[in-house]
Short mmCIF file of C-alpha atoms and ligand atoms in Angstrom, two decimals:
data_model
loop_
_atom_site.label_atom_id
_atom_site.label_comp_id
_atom_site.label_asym_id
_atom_site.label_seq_id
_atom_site.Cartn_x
_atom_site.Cartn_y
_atom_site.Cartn_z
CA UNK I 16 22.78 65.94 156.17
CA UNK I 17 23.43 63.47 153.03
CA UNK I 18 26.03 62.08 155.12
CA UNK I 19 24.31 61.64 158.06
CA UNK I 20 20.95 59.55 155.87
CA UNK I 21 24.02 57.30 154.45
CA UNK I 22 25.26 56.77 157.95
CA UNK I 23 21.30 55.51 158.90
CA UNK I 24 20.95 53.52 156.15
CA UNK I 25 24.58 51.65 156.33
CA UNK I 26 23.64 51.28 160.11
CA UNK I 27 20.36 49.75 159.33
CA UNK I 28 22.04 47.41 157.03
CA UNK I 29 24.83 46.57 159.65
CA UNK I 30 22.28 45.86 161.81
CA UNK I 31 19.63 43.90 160.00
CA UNK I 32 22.92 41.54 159.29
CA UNK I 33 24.69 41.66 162.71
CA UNK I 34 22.81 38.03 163.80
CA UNK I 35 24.37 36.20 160.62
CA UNK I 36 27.95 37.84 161.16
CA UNK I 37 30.61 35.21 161.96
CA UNK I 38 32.50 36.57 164.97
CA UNK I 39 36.29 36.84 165.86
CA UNK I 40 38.52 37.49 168.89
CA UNK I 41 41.58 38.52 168.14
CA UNK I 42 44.50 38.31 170.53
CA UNK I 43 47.57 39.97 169.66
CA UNK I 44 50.97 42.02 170.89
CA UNK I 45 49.48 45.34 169.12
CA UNK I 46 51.83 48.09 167.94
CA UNK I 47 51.54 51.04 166.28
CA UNK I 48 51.77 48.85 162.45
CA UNK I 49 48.74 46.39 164.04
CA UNK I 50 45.75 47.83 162.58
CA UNK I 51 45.42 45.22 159.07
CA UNK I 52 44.44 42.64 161.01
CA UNK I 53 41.08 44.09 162.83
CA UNK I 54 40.63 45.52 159.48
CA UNK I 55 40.38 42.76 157.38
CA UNK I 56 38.15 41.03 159.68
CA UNK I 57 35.61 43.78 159.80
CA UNK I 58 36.20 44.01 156.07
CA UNK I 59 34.83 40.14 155.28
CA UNK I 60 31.69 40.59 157.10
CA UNK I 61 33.22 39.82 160.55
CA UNK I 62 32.00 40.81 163.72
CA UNK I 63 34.50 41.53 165.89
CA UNK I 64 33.97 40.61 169.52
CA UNK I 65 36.93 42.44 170.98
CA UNK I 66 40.72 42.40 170.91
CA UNK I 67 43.06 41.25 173.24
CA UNK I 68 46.49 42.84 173.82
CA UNK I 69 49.22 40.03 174.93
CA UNK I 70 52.92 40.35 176.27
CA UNK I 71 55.21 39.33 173.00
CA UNK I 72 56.97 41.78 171.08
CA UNK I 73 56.32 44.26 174.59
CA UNK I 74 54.54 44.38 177.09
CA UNK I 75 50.63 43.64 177.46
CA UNK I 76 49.85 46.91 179.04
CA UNK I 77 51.64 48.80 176.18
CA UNK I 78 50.11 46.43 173.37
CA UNK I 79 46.49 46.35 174.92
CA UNK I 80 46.47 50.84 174.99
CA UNK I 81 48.00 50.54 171.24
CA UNK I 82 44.91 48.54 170.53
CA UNK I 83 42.57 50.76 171.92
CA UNK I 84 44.49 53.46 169.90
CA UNK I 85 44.09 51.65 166.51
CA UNK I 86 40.78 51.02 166.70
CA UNK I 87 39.93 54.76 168.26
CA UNK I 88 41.30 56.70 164.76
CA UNK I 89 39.05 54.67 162.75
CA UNK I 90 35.99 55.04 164.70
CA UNK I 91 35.84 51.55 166.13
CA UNK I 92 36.03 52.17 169.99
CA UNK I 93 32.60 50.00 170.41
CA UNK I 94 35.07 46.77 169.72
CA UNK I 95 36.19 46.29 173.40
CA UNK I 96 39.99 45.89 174.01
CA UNK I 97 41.09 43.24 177.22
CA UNK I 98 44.66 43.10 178.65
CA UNK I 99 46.42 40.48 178.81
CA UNK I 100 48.46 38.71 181.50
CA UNK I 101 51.68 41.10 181.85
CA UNK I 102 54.01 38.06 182.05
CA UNK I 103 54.22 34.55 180.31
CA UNK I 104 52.87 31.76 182.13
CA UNK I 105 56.67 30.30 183.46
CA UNK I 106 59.23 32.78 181.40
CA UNK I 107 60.68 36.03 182.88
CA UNK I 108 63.71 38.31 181.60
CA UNK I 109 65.89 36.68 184.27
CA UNK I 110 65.17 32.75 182.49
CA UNK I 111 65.83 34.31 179.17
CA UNK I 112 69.20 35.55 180.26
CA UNK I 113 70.32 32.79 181.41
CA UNK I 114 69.34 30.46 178.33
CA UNK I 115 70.94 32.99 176.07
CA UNK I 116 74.53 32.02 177.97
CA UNK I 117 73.10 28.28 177.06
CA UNK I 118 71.41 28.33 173.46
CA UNK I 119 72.77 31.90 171.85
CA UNK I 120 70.31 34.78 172.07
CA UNK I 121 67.56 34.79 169.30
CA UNK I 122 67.75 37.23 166.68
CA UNK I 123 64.65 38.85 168.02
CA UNK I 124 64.17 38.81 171.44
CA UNK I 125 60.49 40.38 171.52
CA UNK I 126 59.43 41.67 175.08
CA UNK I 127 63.20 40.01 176.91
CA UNK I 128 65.25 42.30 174.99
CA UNK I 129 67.25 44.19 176.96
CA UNK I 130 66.03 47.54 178.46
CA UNK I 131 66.98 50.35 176.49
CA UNK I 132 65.91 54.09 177.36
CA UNK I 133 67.42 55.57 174.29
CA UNK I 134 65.21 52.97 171.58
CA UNK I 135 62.08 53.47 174.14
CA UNK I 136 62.77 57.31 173.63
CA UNK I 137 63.02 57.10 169.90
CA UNK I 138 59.78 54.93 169.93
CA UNK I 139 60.56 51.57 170.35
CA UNK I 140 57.53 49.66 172.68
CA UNK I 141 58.86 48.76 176.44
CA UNK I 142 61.22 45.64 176.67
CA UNK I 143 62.64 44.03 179.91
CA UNK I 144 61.99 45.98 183.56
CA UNK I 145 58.65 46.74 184.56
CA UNK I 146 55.90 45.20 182.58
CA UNK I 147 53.30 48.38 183.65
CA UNK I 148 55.77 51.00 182.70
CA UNK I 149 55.03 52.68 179.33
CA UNK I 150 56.63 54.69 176.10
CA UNK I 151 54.94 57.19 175.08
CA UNK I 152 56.88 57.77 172.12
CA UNK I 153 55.57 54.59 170.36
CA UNK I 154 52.19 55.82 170.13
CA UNK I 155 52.56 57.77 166.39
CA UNK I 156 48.65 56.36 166.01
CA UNK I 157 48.07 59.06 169.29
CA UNK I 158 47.55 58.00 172.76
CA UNK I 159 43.99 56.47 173.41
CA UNK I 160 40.93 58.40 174.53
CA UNK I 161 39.52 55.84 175.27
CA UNK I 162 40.52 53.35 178.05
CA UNK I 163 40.33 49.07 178.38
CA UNK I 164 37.99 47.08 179.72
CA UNK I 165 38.28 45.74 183.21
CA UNK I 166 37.49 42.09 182.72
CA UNK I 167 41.00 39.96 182.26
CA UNK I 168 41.00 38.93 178.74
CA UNK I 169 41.59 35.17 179.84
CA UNK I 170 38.11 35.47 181.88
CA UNK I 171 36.47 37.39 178.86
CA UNK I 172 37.48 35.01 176.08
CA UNK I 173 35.72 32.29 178.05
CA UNK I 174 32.79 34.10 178.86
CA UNK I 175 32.32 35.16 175.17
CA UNK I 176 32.47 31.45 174.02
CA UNK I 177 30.24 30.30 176.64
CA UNK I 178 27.82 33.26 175.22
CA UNK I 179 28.43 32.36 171.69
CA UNK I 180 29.44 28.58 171.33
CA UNK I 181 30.68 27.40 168.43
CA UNK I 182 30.62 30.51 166.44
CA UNK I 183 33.69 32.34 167.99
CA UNK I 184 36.80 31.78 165.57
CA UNK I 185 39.83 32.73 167.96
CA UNK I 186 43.12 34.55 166.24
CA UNK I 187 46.41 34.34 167.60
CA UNK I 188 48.87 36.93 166.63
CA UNK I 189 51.27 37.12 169.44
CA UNK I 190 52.21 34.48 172.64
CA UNK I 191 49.30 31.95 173.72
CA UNK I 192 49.65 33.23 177.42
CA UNK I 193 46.24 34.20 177.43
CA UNK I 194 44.22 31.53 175.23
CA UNK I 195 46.16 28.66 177.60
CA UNK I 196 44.67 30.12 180.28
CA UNK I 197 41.35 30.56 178.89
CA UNK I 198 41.50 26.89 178.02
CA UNK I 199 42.88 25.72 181.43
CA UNK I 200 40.20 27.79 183.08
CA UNK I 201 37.03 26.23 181.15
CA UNK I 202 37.92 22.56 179.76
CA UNK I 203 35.76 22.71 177.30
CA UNK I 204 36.94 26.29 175.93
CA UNK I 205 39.06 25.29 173.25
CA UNK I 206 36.09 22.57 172.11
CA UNK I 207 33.72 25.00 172.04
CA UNK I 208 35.06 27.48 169.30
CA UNK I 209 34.85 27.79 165.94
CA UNK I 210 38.70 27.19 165.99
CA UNK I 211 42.07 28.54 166.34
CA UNK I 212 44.46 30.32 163.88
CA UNK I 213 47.90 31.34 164.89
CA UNK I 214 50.97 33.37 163.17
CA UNK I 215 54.02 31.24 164.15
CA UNK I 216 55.13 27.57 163.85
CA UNK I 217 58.28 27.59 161.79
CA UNK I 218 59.52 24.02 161.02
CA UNK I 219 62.84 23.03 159.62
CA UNK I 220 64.29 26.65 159.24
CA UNK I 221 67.63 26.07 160.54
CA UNK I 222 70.10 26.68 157.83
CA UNK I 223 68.39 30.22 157.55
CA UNK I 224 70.04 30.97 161.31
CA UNK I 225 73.36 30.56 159.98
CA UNK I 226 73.08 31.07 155.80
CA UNK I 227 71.82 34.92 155.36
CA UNK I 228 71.69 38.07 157.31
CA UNK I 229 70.62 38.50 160.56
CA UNK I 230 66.96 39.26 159.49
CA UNK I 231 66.72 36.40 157.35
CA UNK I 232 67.17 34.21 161.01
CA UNK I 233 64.96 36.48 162.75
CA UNK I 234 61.85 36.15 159.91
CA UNK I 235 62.41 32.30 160.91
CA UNK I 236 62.90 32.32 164.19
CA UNK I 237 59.83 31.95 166.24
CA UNK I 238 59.30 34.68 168.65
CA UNK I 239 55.74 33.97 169.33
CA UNK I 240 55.91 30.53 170.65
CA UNK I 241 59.37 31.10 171.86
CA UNK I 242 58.28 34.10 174.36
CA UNK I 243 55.93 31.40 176.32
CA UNK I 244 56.64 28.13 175.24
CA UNK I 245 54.77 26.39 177.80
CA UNK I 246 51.67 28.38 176.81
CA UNK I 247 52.43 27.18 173.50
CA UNK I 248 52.18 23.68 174.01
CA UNK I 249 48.77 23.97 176.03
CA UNK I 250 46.92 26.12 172.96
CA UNK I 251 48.16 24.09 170.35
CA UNK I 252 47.31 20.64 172.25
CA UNK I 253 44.01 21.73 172.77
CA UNK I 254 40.82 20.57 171.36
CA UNK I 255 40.13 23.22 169.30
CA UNK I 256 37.55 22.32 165.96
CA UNK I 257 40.48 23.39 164.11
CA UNK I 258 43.81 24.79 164.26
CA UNK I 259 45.68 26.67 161.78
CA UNK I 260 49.25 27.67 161.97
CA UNK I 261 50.53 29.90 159.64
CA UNK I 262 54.47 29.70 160.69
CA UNK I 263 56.78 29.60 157.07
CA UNK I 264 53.81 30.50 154.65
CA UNK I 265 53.73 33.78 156.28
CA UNK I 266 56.87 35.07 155.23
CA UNK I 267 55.75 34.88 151.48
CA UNK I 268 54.30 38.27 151.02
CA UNK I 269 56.82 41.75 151.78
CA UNK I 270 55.65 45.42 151.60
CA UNK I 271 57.65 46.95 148.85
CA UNK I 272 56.94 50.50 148.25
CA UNK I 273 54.87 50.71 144.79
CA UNK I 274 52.59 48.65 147.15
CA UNK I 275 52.37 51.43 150.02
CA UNK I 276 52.09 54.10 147.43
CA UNK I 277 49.35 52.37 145.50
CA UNK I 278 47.42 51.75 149.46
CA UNK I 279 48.25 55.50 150.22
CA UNK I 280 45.99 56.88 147.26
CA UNK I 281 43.10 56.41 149.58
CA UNK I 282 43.47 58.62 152.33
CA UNK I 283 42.42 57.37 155.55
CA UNK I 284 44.08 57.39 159.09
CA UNK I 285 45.30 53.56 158.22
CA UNK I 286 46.50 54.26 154.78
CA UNK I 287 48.36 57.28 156.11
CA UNK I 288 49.89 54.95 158.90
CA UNK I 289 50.86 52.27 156.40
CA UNK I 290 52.81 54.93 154.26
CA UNK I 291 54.51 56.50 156.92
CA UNK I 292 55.78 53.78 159.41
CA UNK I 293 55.13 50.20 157.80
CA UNK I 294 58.19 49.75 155.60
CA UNK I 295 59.85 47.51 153.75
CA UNK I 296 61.81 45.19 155.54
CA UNK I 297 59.25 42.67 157.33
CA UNK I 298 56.47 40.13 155.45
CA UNK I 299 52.88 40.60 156.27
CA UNK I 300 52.93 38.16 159.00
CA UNK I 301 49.92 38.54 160.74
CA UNK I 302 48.05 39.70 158.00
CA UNK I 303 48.49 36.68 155.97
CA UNK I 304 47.92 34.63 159.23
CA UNK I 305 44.27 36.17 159.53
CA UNK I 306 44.28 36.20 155.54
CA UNK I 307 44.44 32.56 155.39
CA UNK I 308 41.67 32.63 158.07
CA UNK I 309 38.63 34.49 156.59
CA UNK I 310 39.60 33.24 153.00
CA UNK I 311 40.19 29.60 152.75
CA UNK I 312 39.30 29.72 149.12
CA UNK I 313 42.60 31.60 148.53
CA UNK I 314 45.03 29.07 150.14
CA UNK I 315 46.91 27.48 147.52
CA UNK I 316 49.21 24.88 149.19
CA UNK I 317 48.26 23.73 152.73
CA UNK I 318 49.21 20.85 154.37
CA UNK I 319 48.54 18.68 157.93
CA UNK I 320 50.22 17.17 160.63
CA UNK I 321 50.21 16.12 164.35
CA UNK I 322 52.23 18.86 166.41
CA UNK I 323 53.54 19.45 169.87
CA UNK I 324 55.68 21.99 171.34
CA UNK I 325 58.99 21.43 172.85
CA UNK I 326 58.85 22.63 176.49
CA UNK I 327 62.41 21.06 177.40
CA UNK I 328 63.84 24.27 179.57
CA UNK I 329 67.18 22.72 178.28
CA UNK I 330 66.24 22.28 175.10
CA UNK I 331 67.80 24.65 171.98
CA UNK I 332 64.38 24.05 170.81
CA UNK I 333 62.35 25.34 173.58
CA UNK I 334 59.00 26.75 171.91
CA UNK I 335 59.75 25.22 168.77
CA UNK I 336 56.65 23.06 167.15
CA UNK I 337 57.57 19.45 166.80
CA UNK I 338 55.83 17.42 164.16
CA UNK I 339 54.28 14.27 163.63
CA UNK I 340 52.54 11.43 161.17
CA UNK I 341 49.90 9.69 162.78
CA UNK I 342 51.58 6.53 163.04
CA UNK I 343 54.87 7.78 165.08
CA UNK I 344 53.28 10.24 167.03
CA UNK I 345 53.73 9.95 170.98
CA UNK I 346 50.95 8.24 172.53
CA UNK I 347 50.93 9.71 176.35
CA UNK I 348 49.32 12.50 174.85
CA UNK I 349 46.69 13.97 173.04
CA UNK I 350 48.07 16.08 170.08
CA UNK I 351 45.94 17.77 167.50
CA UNK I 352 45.96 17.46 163.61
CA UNK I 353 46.66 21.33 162.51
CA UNK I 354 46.35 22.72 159.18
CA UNK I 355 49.41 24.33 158.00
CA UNK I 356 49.60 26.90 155.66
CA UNK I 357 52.57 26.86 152.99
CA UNK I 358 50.93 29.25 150.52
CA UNK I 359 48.33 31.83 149.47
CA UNK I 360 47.32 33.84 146.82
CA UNK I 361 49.65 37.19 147.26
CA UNK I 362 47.62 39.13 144.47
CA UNK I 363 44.63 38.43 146.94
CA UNK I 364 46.26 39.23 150.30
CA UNK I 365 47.46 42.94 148.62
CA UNK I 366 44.29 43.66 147.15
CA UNK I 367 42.04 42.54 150.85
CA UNK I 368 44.42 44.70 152.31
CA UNK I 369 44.38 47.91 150.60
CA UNK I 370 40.23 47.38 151.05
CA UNK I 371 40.63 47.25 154.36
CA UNK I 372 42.69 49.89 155.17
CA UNK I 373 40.43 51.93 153.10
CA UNK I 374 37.98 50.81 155.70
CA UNK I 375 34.51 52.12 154.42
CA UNK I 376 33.17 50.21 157.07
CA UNK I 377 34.46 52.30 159.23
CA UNK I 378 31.98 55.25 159.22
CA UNK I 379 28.59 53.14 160.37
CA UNK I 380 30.21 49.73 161.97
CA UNK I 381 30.01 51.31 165.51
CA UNK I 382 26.50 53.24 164.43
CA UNK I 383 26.97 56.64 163.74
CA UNK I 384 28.65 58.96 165.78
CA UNK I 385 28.50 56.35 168.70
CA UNK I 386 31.54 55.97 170.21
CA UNK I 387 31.03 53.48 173.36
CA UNK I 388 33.80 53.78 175.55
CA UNK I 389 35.10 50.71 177.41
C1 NAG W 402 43.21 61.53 171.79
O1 NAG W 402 42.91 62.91 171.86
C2 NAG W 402 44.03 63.77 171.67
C3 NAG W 402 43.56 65.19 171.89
O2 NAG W 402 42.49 65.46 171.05
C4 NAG W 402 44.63 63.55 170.28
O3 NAG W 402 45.79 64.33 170.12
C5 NAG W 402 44.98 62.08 170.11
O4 NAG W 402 45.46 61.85 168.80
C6 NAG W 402 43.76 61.22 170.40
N1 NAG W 402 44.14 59.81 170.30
C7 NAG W 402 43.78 59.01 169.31
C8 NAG W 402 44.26 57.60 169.36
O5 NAG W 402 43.06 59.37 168.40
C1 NAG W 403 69.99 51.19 172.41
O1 NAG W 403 69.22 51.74 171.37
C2 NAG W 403 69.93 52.69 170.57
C3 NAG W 403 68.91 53.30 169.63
O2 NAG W 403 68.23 52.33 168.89
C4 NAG W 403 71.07 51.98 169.87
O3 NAG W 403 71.78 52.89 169.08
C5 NAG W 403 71.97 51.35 170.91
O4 NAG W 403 72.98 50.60 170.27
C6 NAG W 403 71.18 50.46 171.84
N1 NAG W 403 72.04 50.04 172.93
C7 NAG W 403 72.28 48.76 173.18
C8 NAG W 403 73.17 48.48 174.36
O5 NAG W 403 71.81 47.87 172.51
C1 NAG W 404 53.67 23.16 148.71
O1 NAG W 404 54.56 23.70 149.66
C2 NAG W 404 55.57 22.81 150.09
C3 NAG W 404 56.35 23.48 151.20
O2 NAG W 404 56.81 24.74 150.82
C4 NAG W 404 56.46 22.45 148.89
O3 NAG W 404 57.44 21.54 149.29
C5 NAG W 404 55.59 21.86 147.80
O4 NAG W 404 56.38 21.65 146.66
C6 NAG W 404 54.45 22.78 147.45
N1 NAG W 404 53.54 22.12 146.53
C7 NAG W 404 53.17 22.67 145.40
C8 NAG W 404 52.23 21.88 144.58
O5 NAG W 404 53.58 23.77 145.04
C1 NAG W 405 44.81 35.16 142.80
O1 NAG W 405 43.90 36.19 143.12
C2 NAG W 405 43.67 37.06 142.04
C3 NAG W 405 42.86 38.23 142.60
O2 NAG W 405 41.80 37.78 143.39
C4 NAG W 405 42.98 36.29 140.92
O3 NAG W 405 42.75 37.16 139.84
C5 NAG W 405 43.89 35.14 140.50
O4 NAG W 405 43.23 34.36 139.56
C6 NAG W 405 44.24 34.29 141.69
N1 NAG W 405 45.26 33.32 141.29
C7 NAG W 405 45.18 32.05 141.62
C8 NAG W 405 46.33 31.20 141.19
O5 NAG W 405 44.23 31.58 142.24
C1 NAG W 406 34.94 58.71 161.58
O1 NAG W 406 33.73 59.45 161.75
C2 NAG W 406 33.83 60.80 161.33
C3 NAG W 406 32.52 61.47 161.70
O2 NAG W 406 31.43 60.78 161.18
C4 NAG W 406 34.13 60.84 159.84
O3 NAG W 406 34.28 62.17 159.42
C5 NAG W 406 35.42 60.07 159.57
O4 NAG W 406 35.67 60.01 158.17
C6 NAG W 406 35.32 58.66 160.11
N1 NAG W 406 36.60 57.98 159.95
C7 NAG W 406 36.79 56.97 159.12
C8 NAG W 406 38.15 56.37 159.10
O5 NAG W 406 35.91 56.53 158.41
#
């Protein structure tokens, strides 16, 4: 009974404040380790308008149900979850073959890494083959309840800024397949945002490919702009407000485990997830990404420049971000001004993200015991 009167009132409050709530899409390759991001947003007051689950790491169809997954076990199924397109907008697993035999194969090869039935088996998300099949084995979150909405997220992001224009911030954690086509479909998509922040961008990384381990060239390769470069160069060219790239900033922060054990003194389906699958051995990526986002006031060295994307098939830089001064910046085309992130405040980013995975939003931010399925 207590419970349920502190459920009304925190629903009462969510609503009285719901009209002054910035709002958020975010649009990423969900797995099973995705949940900070949706978190910290709801945590800073966001509303969030709905995810979207892109092909990247794996497939769309896999990331998208993860998604719904994430958000079921904290009692956030009212956030609506859109699939993505299964494939890039020009890349396939045959192209990335071939300019492996060219260019070397990256260190990380996201969704074109070869298929492999014994890693899907021990729970490694689809790669390569059919983009509808899935592996049920990833899903240590559970396998959704719930199911995704029909509306193709490229269609949904533009009817949500139409509905909502200028308010909707749009977050990029995997490829840009989706937000290119949202901004091809409407011109004035990207205009009409609040802006655009994006995880990936790396920029004069290339000694790291050849002086460390092999993870130390895959945490500065670029997988994300890499998997659909052309897709790439349309979001980023766009005329967003503002666009933020958080490329090598976001390898500044790394799990280490008197961090995890710290989170996992607050038990909640998150903080359990965090202690038992995150690990060690990858920075917060995303998480800073959307850190850097909803808490300018903690960026601590930022910088700006003119950028394009390479989209040279030939090119050993295909997907990679070019960059530009004003002055010697190509003139057949419109390129954007970004804001580019070198550092934030790590003390901050640990301490937003151990409140958000303690999520005590998540009791009352879909009212109580309302679970609207999509
Ligand atoms: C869906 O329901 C089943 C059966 O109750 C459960 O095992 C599973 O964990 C649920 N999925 C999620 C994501 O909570
Ligand atoms: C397939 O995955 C398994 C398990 O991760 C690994 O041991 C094996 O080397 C992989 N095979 C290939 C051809 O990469
Ligand atoms: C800001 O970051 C850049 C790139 O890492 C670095 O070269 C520069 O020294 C930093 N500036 C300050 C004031 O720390
Ligand atoms: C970083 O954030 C922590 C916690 O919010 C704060 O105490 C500290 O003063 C900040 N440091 C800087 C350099 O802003
Ligand atoms: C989800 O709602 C149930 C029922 O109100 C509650 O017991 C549970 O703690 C909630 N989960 C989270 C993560 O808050």
């Amino acid at each position: 009974m207590r419970l349920s009167i502190s459920c009304l009132i925190l629903g009462l409050v969510v609503v009285a404040t719901a009209a002054a709530r910035p709002k958020i899409i975010i649009d990423n390759d969900w797995n099973a380790g995705a949940y900070i991001t949706f978190l910290l947003a709801i945590d800073a007051g966001y509303e969030v308008l709905g995810l979207v689950g892109d092909t990247a790491n794996s497939w769309s169809r896999q990331t998208s149900l993860h998604a719904l997954a994430l958000l079921e076990i904290g009692n956030l199924s009212c956030i609506p979850v859109h699939k993505g397109t299964d494939y890039p907008l020009l890349n396939n697993e045959g192209l990335w073959e071939t300019r492996k035999l060219l260019h070397g194969p990256l260190p990380y090869e996201g969704v074109f890494q070869p298929y492999n039935e014994t890693a899907e088996a021990i729970g490694r998300d689809p790669s390569s083959g059919d983009p509808k099949r899935l592996a049920l084995p990833a899903f240590v979150e559970g396998f959704p309840n719930t199911t995704l909405a029909s509306e193709d997220a490229a269609a949904w992001m533009v009817e949500q800024v139409r509905k909502y224009p200028g308010e909707v911030l749009i977050y990029s954690g995997g490829a840009f397949t989706n937000i290119a086509l949202a901004t091809r479909m409407d011109s004035s998509f990207a205009s009409s945002t609040k802006g655009l922040v994006a995880m990936g961008g790396y920029i004069d990384v290339m000694l790291y490919q050849t002086s460390g381990s092999k993870t130390l060239a895959d945490i500065n390769s670029d997988i994300n702009l890499k998997i659909d470069p052309e897709a790439s160069k349309i979001a980023l060219t766009a005329a967003f407000p503002s666009i933020t790239l958080v490329g090598n900033g976001a390898n500044q922060v790394f799990p280490d485990q008197a961090y995890i054990d710290d989170v996992a003194t607050a038990k909640t389906p998150y903080t359990n997830l965090f202690q038992k699958y995150y690990g060690t051995e990858l920075p917060f990526w995303d998480e800073l990404a959307m850190f850097a986002a909803i808490y300018p006031n903690h960026v601590t060295n930022a910088t700006s420049f003119y950028v394009d994307v390479d989209t040279a098939w030939s090119s050993p830089y295909y997907g990679n971000i070019m960059a530009y001064q004003k002055i010697l910046m190509p003139r057949s085309q419109n390129l954007q001004k970004i804001n580019y992130i070198n550092q934030i405040n790590a003390t901050a980013l640990k301490s937003a993200m151990k409140s958000a995975m303690e999520c005590p939003q998540c009791i009352s931010y879909c009212g109580c015991g309302s679970k609207r399925k999509h």
